[in-house]
MMTF fields as JSON, N, C-alpha, C and O atoms, coordinates in Angstrom:
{
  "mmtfVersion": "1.0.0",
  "mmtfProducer": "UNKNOWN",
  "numBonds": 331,
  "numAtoms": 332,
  "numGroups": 83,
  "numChains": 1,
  "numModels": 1,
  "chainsPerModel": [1],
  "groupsPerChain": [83],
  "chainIdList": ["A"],
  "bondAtomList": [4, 2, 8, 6, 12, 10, 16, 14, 20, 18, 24, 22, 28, 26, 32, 30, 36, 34, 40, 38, 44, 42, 48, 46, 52, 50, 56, 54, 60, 58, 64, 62, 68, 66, 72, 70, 76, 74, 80, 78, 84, 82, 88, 86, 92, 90, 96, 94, 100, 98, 104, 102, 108, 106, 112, 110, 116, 114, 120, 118, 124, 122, 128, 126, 132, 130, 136, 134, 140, 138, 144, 142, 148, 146, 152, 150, 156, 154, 160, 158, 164, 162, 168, 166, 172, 170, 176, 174, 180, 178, 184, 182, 188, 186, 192, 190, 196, 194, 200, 198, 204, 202, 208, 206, 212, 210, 216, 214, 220, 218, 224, 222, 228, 226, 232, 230, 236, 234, 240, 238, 244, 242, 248, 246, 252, 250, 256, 254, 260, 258, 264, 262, 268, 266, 272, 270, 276, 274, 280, 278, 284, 282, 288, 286, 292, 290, 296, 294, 300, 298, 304, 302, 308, 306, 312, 310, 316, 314, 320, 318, 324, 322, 328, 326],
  "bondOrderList": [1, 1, 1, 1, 1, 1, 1, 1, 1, 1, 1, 1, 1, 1, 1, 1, 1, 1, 1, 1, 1, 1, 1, 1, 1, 1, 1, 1, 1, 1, 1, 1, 1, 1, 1, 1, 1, 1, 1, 1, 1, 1, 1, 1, 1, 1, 1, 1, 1, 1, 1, 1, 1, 1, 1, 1, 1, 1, 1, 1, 1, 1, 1, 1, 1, 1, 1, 1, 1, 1, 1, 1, 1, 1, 1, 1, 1, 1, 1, 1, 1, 1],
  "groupList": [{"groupName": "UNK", "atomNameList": ["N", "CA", "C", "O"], "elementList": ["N", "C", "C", "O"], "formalChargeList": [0, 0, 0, 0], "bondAtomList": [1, 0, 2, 1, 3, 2], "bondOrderList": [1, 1, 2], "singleLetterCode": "X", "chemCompType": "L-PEPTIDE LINKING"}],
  "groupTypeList": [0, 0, 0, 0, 0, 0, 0, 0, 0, 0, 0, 0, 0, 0, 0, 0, 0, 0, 0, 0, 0, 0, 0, 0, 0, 0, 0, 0, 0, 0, 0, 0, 0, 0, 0, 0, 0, 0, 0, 0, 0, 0, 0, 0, 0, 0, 0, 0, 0, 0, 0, 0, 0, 0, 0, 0, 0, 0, 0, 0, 0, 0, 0, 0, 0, 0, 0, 0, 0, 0, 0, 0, 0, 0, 0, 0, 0, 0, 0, 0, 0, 0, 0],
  "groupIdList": [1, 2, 3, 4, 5, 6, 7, 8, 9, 10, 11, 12, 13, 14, 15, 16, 17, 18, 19, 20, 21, 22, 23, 24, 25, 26, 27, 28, 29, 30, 31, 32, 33, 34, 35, 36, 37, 38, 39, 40, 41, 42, 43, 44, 45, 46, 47, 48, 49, 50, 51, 52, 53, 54, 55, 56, 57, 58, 59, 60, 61, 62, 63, 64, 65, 66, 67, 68, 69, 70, 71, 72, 73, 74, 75, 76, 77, 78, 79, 80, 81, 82, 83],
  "secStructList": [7, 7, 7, 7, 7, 7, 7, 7, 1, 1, 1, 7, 7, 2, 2, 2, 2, 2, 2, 2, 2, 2, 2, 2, 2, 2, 2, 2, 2, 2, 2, 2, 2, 2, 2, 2, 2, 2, 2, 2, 2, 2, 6, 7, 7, 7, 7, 2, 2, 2, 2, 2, 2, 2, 6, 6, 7, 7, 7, 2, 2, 2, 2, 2, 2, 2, 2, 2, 2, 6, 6, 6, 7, 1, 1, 4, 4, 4, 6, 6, 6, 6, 7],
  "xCoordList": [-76.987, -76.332, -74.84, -74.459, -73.994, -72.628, -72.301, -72.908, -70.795, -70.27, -69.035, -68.707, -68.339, -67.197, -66.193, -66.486, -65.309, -64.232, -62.803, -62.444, -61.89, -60.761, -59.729, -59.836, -58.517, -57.808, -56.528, -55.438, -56.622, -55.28, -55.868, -56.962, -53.933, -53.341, -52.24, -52.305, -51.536, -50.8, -50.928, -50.075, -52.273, -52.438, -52.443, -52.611, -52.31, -51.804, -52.659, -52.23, -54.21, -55.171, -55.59, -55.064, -56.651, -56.881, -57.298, -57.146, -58.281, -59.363, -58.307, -58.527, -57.198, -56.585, -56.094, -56.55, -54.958, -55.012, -55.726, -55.15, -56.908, -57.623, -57.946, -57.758, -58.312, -58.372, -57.624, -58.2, -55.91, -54.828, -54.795, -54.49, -55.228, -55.245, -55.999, -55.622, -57.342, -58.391, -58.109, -58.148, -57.705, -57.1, -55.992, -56.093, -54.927, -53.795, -54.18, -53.561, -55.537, -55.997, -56.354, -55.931, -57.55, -58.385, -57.096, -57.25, -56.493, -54.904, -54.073, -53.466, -54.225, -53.675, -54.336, -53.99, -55.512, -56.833, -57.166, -57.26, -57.365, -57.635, -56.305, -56.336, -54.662, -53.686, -53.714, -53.311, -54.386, -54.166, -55.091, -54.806, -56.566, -57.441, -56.843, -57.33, -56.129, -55.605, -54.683, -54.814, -53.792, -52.602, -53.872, -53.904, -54.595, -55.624, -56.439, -56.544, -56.827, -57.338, -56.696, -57.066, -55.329, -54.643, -54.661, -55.616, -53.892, -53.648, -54.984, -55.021, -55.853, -57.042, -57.357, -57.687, -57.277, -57.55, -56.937, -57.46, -55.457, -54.605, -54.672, -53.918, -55.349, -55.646, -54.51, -54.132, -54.365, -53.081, -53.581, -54.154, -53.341, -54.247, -53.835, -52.719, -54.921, -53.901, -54.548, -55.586, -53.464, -53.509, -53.97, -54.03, -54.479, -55.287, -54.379, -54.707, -52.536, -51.801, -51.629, -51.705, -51.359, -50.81, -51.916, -51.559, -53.381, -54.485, -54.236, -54.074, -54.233, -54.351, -52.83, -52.746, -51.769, -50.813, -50.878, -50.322, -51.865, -51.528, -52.777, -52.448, -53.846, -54.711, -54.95, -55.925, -53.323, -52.983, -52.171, -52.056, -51.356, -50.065, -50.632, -51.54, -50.326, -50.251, -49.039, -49.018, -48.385, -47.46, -47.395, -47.153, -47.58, -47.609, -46.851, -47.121, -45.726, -44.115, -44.192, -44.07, -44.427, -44.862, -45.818, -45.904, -46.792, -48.124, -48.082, -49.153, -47.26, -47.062, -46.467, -46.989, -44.819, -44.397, -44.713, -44.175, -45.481, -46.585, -47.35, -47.219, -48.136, -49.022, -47.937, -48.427, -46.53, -46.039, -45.758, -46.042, -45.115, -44.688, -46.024, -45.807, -47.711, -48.364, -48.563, -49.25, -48.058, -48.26, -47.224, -47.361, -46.109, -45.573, -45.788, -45.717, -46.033, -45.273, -46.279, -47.409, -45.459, -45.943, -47.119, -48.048, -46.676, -47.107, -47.288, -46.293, -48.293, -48.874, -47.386, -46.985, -46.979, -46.186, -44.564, -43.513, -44.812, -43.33, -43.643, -42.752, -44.752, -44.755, -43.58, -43.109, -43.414, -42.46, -41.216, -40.696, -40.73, -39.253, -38.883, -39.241, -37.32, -36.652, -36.802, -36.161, -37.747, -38.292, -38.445, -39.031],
  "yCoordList": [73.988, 72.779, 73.055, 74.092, 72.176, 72.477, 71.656, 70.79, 72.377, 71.748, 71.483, 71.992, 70.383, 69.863, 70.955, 71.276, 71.213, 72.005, 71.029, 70.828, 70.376, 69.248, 70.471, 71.345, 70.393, 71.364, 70.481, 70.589, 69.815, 69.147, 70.171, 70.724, 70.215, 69.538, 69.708, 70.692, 68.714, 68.807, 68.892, 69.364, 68.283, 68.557, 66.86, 66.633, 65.868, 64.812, 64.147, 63.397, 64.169, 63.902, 62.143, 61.533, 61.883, 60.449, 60.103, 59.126, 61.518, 61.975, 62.234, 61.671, 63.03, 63.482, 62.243, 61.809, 61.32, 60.327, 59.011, 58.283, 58.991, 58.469, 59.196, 58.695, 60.102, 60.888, 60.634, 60.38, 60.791, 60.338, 59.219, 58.974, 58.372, 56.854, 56.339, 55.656, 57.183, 56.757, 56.845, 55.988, 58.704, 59.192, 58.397, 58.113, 58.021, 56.903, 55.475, 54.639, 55.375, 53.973, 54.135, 53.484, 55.39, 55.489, 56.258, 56.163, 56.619, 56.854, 55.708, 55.715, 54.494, 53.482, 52.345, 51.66, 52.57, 51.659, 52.026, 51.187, 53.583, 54.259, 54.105, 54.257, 53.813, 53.759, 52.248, 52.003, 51.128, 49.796, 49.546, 48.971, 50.469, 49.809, 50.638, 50.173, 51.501, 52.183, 51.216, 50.72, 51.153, 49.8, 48.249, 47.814, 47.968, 46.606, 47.191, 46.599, 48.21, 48.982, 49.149, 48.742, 49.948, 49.746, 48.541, 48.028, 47.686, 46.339, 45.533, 44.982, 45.68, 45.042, 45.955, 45.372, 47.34, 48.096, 47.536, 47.065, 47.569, 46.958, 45.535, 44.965, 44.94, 43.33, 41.823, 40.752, 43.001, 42.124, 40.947, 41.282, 39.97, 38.754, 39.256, 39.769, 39.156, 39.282, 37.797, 37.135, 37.781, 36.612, 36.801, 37.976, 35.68, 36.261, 36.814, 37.925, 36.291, 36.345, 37.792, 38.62, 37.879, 39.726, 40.622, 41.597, 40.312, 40.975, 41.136, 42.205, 40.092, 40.202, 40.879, 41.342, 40.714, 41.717, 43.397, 44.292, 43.518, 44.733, 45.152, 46.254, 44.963, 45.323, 45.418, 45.906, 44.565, 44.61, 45.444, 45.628, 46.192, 46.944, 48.219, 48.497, 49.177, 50.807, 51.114, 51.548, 51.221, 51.521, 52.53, 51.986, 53.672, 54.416, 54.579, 54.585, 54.714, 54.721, 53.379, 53.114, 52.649, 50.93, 50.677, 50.102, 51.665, 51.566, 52.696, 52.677, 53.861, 54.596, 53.814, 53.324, 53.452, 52.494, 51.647, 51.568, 50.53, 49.719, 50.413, 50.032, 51.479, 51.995, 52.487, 52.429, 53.018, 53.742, 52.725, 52.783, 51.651, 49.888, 49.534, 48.77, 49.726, 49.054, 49.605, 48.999, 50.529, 51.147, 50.672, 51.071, 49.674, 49.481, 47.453, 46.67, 47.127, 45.677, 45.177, 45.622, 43.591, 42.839, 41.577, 41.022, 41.395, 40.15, 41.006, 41.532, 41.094, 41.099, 41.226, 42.054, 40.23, 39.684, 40.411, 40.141, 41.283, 42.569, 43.422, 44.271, 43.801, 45.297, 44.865, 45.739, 43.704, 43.536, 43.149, 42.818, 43.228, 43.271, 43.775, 44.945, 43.275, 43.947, 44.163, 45.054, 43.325, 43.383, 42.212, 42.332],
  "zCoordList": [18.167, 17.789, 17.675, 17.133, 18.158, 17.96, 16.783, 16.152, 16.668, 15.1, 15.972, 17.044, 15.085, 15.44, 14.236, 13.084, 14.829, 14.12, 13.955, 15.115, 13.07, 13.692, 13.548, 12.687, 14.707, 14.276, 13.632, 14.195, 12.735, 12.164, 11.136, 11.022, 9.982, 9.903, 11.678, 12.415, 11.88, 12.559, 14.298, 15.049, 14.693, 16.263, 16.627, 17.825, 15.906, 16.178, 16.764, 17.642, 16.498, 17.393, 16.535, 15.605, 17.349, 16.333, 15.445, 14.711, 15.496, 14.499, 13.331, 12.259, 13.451, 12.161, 11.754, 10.696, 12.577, 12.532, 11.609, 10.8, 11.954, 11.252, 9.609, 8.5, 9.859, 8.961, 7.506, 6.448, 7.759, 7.158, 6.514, 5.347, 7.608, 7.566, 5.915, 4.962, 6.303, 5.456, 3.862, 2.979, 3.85, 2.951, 2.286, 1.092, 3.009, 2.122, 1.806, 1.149, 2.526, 1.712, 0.66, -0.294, 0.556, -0.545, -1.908, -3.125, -1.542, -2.489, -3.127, -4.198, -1.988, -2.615, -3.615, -4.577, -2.784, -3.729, -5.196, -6.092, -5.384, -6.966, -7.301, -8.522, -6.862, -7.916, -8.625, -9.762, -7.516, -7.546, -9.127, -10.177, -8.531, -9.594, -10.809, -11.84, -11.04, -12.155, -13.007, -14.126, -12.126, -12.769, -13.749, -14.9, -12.592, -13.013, -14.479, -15.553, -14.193, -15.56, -16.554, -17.655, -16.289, -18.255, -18.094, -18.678, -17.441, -18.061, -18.847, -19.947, -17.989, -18.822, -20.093, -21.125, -20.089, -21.311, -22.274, -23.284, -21.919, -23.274, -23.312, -24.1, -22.686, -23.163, -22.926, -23.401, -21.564, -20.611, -19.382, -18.345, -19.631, -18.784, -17.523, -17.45, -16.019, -15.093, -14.295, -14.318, -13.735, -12.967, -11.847, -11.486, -10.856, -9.411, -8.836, -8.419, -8.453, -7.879, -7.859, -6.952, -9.192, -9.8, -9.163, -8.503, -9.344, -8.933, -7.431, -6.842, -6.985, -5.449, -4.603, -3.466, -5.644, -4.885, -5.19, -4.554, -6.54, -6.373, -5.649, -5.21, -5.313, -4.351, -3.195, -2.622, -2.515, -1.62, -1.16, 0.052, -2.212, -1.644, -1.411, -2.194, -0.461, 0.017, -0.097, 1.055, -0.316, -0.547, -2.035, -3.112, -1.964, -2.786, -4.103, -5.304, -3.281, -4.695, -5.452, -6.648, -4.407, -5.308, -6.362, -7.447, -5.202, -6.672, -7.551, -8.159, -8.002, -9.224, -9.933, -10.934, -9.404, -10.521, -10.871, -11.976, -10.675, -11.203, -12.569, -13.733, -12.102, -12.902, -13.756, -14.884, -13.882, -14.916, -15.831, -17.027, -15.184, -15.822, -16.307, -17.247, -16.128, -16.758, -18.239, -19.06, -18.453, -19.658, -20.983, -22.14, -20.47, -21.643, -21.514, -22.462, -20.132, -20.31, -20.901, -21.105, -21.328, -22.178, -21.442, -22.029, -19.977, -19.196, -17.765, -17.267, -17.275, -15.637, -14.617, -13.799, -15.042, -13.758, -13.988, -13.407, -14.921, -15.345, -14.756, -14.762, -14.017, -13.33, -11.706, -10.979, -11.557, -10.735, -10.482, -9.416, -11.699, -11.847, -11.613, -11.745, -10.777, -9.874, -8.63, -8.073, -7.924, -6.895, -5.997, -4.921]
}
């Protein structure tokens, strides 16, 4: 039986490609539901709007600072100030 071996990192194939791909979703999805989590922990209403943008964004740097901002604000819709 053969085994598949991938030779990334770095051979630029589709497989790694994909690979990557998958990986920075599933990176962006556990920061999204992190942010949705304190806020509901600390007993912060969220709105669909707020919900549905942050479950939408990949954007990584976007979604830490979110999650660092969910830890003090007062209202959902402050993790995006300034923006």
């Amino acid at each position: 039986m053969a085994t598949y071996t991938p030779n990334f990192p770095g051979s630029n194939s589709i497989v790694e490609e994909s690979w990557l791909d998958g990986r920075a979703k599933g990176q962006s999805e556990g920061k999204a539901e992190a942010v949705l989590h304190v806020l509901k922990a600390r007993g912060i209403e969220i709105s669909g709007s707020v919900r549905e943008r942050v479950t939408e964004c990949t954007d990584l740097e976007a979604l830490e600072t979110w999650l660092d901002r969910s830890l003090s604000v007062t209202r959902a819709e402050e993790l995006f100030v300034g923006e």
